[in-house]
Amino acid sequence: MKKIIITLDGYSSCGKSTLAKQMARALNYVFIDSGAMYRAITLYFIEHAIDYTNDTAVQEALKHINLEFDYNESTGTSDILLNGRNVENEIREMRISNLVSDVAANQFVREFGVAQQQKMGLQKGIVMDGRDIGTTVFPKAELKIFVTADPAIRVARRYLELSAKNPGITKEEVQANLAMRDEIDSTREFSPLRKADDAVVLDNSHLTREEQLKTALQWVNEKINSEVVL
Ligand code: CDP
């Protein structure tokens, strides 16, 4: 069957990665979490005390960053490697969430991330989630989905996910972090978060995982069938 590129964009914690993983599994596609790349860059900047506002320092630091994805048999998805080190868990910590949107707004960080993501799409058969995937990374993707969910539901979902590993975390902290990232992501100068004109909207506030997958797979089928030349 014809392989396509599927992009999933949207605000923080609206379930993009969950849906992207479900779709990749169902279609036997590769899932790429572009946010993990910006999170890993942020971890490197923290560990090496790189000032994200200093473009010269940022450009030099990026020369020393190698990002790869490594398939993890036990989770059935890929972990991110920063210079060969598995940082999949570490990049989900709040210290990263608190800084990642500022780092990701830097022009050189964006150019670095986008170039690597575009290379990953050369083979097609991928589902990539992020903020600017349908607008900047793959403007010609066959299927673009813009995922949304009610803000209160997004906070509740992320709080549940984080509190399992961070017993001290509060709902207010999570809510403030999501609001801050959404604001920075949608107002930044270089590839801000916005719905691509040709994206379809999926509001999953009241959908089960099965329901959201069903809707998305219907769109995939429509796209694949509509592109068959008779
Ligand atoms: O926490 P959540 O899963 O919603 O976010 P993420 O996908 O892990 O992305 C973390 C941050 O990386 C976002 O808040 C953005 O600032 C940045 N990002 C971006 O700028 N462009 C992307 N394509 C993906 C993420």
XYZ file of N, CA, C and O in Angstrom, residues 4 12 14 22 31 37 73 99 124 136 144 146 177 179 184 194 201:
68
model
N 2.424 7.257 3.208
C 2.281 8.715 3.205
C 2.973 9.328 4.432
O 3.457 8.604 5.308
N 0.182 21.919 23.917
C 0.795 20.971 24.842
C -0.237 20.026 25.446
O -1.345 20.455 25.786
N -2.223 17.617 24.444
C -3.577 17.328 23.954
C -3.653 15.914 23.379
O -4.636 15.571 22.714
N -0.402 5.300 18.403
C -1.477 4.369 18.008
C -1.493 4.204 16.484
O -1.616 3.104 15.958
N 7.007 6.250 14.129
C 6.537 7.409 14.891
C 7.739 8.259 15.280
O 8.726 7.739 15.801
N 13.062 15.828 20.557
C 14.321 16.373 20.039
C 14.619 17.724 20.697
O 15.740 17.983 21.130
N 12.006 -2.318 22.534
C 11.115 -3.488 22.418
C 10.040 -3.490 23.504
O 8.890 -3.822 23.245
N 11.934 24.994 30.467
C 12.859 25.749 29.625
C 12.710 25.469 28.131
O 13.101 26.277 27.281
N 9.036 8.391 3.680
C 7.572 8.374 3.893
C 7.228 7.317 4.965
O 8.118 6.829 5.648
N 5.696 23.818 8.613
C 7.085 24.094 8.230
C 7.877 22.852 7.826
O 8.608 22.867 6.845
N -2.685 15.976 7.366
C -2.301 16.836 8.492
C -3.448 16.870 9.487
O -4.579 17.205 9.100
N -4.730 18.456 13.161
C -4.506 19.423 14.244
C -5.327 18.932 15.424
O -6.554 18.878 15.367
N 2.680 25.557 33.555
C 3.671 25.163 32.543
C 3.040 25.032 31.160
O 3.597 25.505 30.168
N 0.301 26.496 30.066
C -0.114 27.819 29.584
C 1.095 28.596 29.081
O 1.049 29.234 28.018
N 4.320 30.773 24.478
C 5.609 30.951 23.772
C 5.544 30.276 22.404
O 5.951 30.850 21.386
N 0.648 26.814 14.703
C -0.661 27.205 14.167
C -1.183 26.062 13.302
O -0.415 25.217 12.833
N -9.211 19.031 11.907
C -9.162 19.214 13.358
C -9.757 18.001 14.056
O -10.828 17.518 13.685
